[in-house]
Short mmCIF file of N, CA and C in Angstrom, two decimals:
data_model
loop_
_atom_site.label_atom_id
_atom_site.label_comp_id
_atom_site.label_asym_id
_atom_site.label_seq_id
_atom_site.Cartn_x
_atom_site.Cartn_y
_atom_site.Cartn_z
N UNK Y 1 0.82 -1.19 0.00
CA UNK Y 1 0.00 0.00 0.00
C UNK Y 1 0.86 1.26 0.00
N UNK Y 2 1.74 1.18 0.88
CA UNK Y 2 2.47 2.50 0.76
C UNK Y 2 3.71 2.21 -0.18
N UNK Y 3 4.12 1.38 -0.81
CA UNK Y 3 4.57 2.09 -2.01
C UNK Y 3 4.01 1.84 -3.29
N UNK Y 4 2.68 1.49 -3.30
CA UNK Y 4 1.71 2.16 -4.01
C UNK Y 4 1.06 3.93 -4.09
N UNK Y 5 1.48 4.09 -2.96
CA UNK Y 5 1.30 5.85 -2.89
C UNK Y 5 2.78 6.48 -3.29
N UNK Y 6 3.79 6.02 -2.91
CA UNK Y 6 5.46 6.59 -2.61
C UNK Y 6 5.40 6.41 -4.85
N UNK Y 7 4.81 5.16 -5.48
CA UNK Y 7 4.48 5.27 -7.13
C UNK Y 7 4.06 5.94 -7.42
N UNK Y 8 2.78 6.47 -7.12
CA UNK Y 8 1.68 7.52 -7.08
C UNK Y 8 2.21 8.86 -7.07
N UNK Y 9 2.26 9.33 -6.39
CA UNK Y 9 3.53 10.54 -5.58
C UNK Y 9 4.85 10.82 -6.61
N UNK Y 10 5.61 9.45 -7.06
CA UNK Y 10 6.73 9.97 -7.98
C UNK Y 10 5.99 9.94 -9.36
N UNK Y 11 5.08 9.50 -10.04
CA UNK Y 11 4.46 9.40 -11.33
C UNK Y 11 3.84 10.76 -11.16
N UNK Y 12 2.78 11.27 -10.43
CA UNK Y 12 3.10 12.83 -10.13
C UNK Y 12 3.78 13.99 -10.47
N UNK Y 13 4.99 13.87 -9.64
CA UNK Y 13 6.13 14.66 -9.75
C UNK Y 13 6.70 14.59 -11.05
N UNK Y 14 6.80 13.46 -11.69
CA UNK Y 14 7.29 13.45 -12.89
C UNK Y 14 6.39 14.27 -13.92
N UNK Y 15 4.99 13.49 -13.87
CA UNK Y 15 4.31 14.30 -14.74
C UNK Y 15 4.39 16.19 -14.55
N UNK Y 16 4.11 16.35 -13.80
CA UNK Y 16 4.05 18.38 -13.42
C UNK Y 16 5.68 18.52 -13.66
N UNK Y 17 6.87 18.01 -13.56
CA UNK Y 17 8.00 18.33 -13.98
C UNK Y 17 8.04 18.39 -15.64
N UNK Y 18 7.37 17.43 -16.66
CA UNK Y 18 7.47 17.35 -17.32
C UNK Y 18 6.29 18.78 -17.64
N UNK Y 19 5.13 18.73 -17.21
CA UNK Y 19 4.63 20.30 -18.10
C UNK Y 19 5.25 21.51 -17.44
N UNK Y 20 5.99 21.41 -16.18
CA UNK Y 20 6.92 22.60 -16.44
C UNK Y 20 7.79 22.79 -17.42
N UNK Y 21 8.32 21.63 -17.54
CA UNK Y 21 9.09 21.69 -18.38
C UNK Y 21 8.84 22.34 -19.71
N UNK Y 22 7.82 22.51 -20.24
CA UNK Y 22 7.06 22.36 -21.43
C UNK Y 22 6.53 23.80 -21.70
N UNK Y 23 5.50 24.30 -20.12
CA UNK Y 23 5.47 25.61 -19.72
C UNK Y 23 7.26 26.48 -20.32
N UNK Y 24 8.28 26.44 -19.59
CA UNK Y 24 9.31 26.54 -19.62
C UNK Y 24 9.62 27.07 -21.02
N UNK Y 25 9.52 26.06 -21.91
CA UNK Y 25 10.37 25.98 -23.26
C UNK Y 25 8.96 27.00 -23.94
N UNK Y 26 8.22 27.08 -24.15
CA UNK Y 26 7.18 27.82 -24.52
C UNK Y 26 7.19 29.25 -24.10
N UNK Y 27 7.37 29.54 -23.04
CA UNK Y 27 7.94 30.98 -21.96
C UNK Y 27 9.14 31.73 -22.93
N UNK Y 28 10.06 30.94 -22.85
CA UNK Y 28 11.68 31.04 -23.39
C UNK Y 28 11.40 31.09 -24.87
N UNK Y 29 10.66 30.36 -25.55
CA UNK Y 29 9.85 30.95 -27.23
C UNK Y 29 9.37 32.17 -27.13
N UNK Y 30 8.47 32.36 -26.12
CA UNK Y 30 7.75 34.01 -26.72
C UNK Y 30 8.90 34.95 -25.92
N UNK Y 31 9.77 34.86 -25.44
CA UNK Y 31 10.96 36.01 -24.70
C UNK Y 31 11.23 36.05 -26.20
N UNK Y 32 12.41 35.33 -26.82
CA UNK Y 32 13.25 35.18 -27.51
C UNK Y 32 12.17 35.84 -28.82
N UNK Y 33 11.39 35.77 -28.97
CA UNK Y 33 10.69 36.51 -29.95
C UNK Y 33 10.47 37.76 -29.68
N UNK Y 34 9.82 38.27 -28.91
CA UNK Y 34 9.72 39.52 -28.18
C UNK Y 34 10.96 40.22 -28.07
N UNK Y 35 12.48 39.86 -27.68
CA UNK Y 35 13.57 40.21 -27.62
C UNK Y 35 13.99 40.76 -29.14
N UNK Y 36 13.86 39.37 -30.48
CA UNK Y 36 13.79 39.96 -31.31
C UNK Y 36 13.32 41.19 -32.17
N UNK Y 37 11.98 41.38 -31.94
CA UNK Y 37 11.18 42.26 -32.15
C UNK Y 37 12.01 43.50 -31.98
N UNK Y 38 12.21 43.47 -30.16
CA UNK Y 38 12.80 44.59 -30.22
C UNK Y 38 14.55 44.89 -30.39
N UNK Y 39 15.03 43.76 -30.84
CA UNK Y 39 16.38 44.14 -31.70
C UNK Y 39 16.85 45.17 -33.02
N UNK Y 40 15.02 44.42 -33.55
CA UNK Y 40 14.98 44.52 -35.32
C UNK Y 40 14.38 46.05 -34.95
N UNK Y 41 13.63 46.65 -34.18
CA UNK Y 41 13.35 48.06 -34.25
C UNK Y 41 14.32 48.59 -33.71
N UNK Y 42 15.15 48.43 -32.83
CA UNK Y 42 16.74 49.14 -32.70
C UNK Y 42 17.43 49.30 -34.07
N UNK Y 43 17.75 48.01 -34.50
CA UNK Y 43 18.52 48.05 -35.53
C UNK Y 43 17.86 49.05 -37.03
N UNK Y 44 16.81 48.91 -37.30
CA UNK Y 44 15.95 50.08 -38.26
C UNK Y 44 16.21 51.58 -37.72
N UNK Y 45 16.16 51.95 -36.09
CA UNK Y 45 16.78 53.13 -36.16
C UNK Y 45 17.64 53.97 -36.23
N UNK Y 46 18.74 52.55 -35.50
CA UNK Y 46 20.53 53.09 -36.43
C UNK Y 46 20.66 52.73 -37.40
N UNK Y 47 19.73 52.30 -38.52
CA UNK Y 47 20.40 52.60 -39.99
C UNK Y 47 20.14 53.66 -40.68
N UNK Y 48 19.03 54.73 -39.85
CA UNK Y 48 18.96 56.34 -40.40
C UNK Y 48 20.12 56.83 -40.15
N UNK Y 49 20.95 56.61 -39.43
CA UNK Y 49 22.35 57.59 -39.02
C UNK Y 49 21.71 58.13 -37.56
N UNK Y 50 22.96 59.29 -37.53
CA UNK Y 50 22.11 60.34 -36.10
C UNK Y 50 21.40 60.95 -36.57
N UNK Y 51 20.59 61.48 -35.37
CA UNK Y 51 19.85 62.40 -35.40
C UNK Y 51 20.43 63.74 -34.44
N UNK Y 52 20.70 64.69 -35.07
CA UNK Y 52 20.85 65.95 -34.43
C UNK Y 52 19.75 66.94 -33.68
N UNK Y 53 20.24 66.93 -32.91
CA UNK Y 53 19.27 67.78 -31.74
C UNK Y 53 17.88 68.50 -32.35
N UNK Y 54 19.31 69.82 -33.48
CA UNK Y 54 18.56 70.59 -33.96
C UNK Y 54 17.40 69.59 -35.15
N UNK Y 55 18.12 68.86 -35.70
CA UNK Y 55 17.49 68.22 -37.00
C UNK Y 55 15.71 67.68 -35.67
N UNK Y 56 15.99 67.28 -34.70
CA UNK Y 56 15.32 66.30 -34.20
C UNK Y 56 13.91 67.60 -34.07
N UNK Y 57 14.40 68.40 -33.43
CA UNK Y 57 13.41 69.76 -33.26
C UNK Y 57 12.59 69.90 -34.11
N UNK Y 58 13.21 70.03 -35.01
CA UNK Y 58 12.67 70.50 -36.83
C UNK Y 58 11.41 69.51 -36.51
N UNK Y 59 11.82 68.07 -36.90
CA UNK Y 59 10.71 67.25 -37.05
C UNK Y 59 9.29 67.67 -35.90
N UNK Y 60 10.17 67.47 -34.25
CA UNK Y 60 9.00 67.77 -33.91
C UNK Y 60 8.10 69.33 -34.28
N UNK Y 61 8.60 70.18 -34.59
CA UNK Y 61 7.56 71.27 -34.59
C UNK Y 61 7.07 71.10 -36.13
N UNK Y 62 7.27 70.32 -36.51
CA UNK Y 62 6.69 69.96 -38.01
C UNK Y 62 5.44 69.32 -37.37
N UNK Y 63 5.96 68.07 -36.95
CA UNK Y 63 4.68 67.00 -36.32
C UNK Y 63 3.32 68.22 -35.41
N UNK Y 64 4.08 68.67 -34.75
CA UNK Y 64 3.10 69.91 -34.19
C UNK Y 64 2.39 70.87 -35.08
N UNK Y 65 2.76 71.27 -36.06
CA UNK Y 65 2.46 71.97 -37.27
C UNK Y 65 1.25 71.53 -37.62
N UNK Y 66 1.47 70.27 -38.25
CA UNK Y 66 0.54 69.31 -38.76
C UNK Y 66 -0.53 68.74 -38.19
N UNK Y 67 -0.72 68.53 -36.85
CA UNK Y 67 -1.63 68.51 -36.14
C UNK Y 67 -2.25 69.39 -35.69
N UNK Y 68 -2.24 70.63 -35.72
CA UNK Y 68 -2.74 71.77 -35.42
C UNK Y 68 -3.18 72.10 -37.17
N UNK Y 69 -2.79 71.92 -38.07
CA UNK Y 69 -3.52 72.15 -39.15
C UNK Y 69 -4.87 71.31 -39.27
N UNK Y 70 -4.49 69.98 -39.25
CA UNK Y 70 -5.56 68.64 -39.28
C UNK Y 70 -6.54 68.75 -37.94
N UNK Y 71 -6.40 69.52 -36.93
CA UNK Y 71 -7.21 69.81 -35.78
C UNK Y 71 -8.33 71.09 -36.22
N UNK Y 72 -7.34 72.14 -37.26
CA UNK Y 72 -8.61 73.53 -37.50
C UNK Y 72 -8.98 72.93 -38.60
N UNK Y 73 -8.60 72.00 -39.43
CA UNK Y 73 -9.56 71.00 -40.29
C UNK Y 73 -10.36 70.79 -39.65
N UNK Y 74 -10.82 70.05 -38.44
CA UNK Y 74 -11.41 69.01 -38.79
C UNK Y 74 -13.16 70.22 -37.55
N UNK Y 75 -12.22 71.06 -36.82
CA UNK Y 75 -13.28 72.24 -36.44
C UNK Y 75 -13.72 73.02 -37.13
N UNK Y 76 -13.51 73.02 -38.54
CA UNK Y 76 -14.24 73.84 -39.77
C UNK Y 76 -14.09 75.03 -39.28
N UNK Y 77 -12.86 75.83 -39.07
CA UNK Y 77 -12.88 77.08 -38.65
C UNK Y 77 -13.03 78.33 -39.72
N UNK Y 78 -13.05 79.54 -39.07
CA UNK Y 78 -13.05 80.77 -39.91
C UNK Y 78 -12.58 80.39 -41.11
N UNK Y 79 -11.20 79.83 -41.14
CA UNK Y 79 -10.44 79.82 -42.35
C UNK Y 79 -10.78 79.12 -43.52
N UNK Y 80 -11.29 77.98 -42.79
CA UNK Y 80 -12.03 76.84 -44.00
C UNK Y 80 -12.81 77.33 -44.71
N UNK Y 81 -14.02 78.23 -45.17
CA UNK Y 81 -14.59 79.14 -45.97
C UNK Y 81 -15.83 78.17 -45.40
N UNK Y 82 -16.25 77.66 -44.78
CA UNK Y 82 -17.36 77.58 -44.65
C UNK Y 82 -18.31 78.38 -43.97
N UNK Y 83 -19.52 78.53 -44.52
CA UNK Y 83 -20.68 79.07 -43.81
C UNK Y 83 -21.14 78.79 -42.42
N UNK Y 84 -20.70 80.23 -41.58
CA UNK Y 84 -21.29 79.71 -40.07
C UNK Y 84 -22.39 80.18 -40.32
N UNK Y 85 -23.30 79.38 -39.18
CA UNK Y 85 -24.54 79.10 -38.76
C UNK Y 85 -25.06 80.79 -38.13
N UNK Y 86 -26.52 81.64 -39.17
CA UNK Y 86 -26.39 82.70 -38.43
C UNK Y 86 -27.03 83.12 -37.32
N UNK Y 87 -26.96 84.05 -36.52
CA UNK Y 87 -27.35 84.31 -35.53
C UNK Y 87 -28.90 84.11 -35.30
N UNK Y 88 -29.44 83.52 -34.33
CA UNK Y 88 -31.04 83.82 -33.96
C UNK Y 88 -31.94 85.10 -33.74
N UNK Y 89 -32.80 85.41 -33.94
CA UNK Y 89 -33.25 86.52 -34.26
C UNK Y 89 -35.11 87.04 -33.91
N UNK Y 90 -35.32 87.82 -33.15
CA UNK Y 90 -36.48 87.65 -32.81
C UNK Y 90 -37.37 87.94 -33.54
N UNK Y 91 -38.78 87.45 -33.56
CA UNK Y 91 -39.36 87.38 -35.08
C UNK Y 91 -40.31 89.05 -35.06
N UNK Y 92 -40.35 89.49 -33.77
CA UNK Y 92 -41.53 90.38 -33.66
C UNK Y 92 -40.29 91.66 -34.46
N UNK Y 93 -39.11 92.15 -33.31
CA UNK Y 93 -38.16 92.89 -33.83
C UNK Y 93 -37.47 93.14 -34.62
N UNK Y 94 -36.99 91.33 -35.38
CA UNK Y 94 -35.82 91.77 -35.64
C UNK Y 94 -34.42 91.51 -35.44
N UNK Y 95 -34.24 91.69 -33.92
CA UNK Y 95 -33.37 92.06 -33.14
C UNK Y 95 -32.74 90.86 -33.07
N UNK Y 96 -31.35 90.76 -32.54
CA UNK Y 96 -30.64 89.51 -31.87
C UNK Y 96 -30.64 89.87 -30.42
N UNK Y 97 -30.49 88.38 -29.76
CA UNK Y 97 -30.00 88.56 -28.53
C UNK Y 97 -31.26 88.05 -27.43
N UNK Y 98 -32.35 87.82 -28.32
CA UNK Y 98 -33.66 87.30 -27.37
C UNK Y 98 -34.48 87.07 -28.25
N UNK Y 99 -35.71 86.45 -27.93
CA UNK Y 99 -36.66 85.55 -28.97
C UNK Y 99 -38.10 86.70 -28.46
N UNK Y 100 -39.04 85.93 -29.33
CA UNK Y 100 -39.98 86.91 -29.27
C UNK Y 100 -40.92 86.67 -28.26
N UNK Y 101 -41.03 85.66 -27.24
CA UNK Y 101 -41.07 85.93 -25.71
C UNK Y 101 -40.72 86.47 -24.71
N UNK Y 102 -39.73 86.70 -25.05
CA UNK Y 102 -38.55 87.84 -24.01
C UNK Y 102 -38.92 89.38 -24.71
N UNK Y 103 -39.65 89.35 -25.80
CA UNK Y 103 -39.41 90.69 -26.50
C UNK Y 103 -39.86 91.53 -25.55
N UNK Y 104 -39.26 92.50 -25.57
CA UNK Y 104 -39.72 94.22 -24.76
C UNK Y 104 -40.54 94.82 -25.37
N UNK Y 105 -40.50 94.89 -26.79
CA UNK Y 105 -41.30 95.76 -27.80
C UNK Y 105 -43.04 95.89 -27.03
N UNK Y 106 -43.43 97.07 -27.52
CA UNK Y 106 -44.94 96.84 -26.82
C UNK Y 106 -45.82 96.47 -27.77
N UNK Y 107 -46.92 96.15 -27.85
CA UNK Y 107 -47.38 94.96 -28.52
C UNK Y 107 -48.91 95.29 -28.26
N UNK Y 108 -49.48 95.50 -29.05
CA UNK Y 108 -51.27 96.50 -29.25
C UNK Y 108 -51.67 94.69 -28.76
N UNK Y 109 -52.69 95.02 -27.75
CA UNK Y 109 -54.06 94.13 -28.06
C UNK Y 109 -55.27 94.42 -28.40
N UNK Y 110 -55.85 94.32 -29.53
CA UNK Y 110 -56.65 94.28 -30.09
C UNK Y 110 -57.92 93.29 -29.07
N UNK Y 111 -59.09 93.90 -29.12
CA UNK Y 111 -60.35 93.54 -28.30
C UNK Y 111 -61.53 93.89 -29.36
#
């Protein structure tokens, strides 16, 4: 009986050693890929050469440029020539600035 369990117990151990094992080698596949990954994007950015401070600037206030253009794009501003929406207008007056419930104007009732 008991080294029917002490079998039990090492057939066990063996088995979970063996899917660590397995775990393990699978772990150590996706590093070694991931590592690559980021070799091959190192290596693509030292084959531009340097980058100079000033040169580096340039780009960014370009990138800034450009997003601030594509931003008053996309708010249809003054510049875009489109038609703003015109002001509201009260119907009794005329006037801007209040509707014709609010109007002050005095207003005949007829009886």
């Amino acid at each position: 009986m008991a080294i029917d369990q002490l079998k039990k117990g090492a057939e066990v151990m063996m088995l979970s050693a063996e899917l660590m094992r397995d775990r393990i080698s699978s772990l150590e596949k996706a590093n070694s890929a991931a590592s690559e990954r980021r070799r091959r994007s190192k290596r693509r950015i030292q084959k531009h050469g340097v980058l100079t401070k000033g040169a580096g600037e340039d780009i960014l206030a370009q990138n800034e440029a450009d997003q601030q253009i594509a931003h008053e794009e996309r708010q249809g501003g003054a510049r875009s020539g489109l038609s703003q929406r015109a002001q509201r207008r009260c119907t009794r007056c005329k006037e801007t600035g209040h509707n014709s419930r609010t109007c002050k104007t005095d207003t005949i009732n007829i009886e």
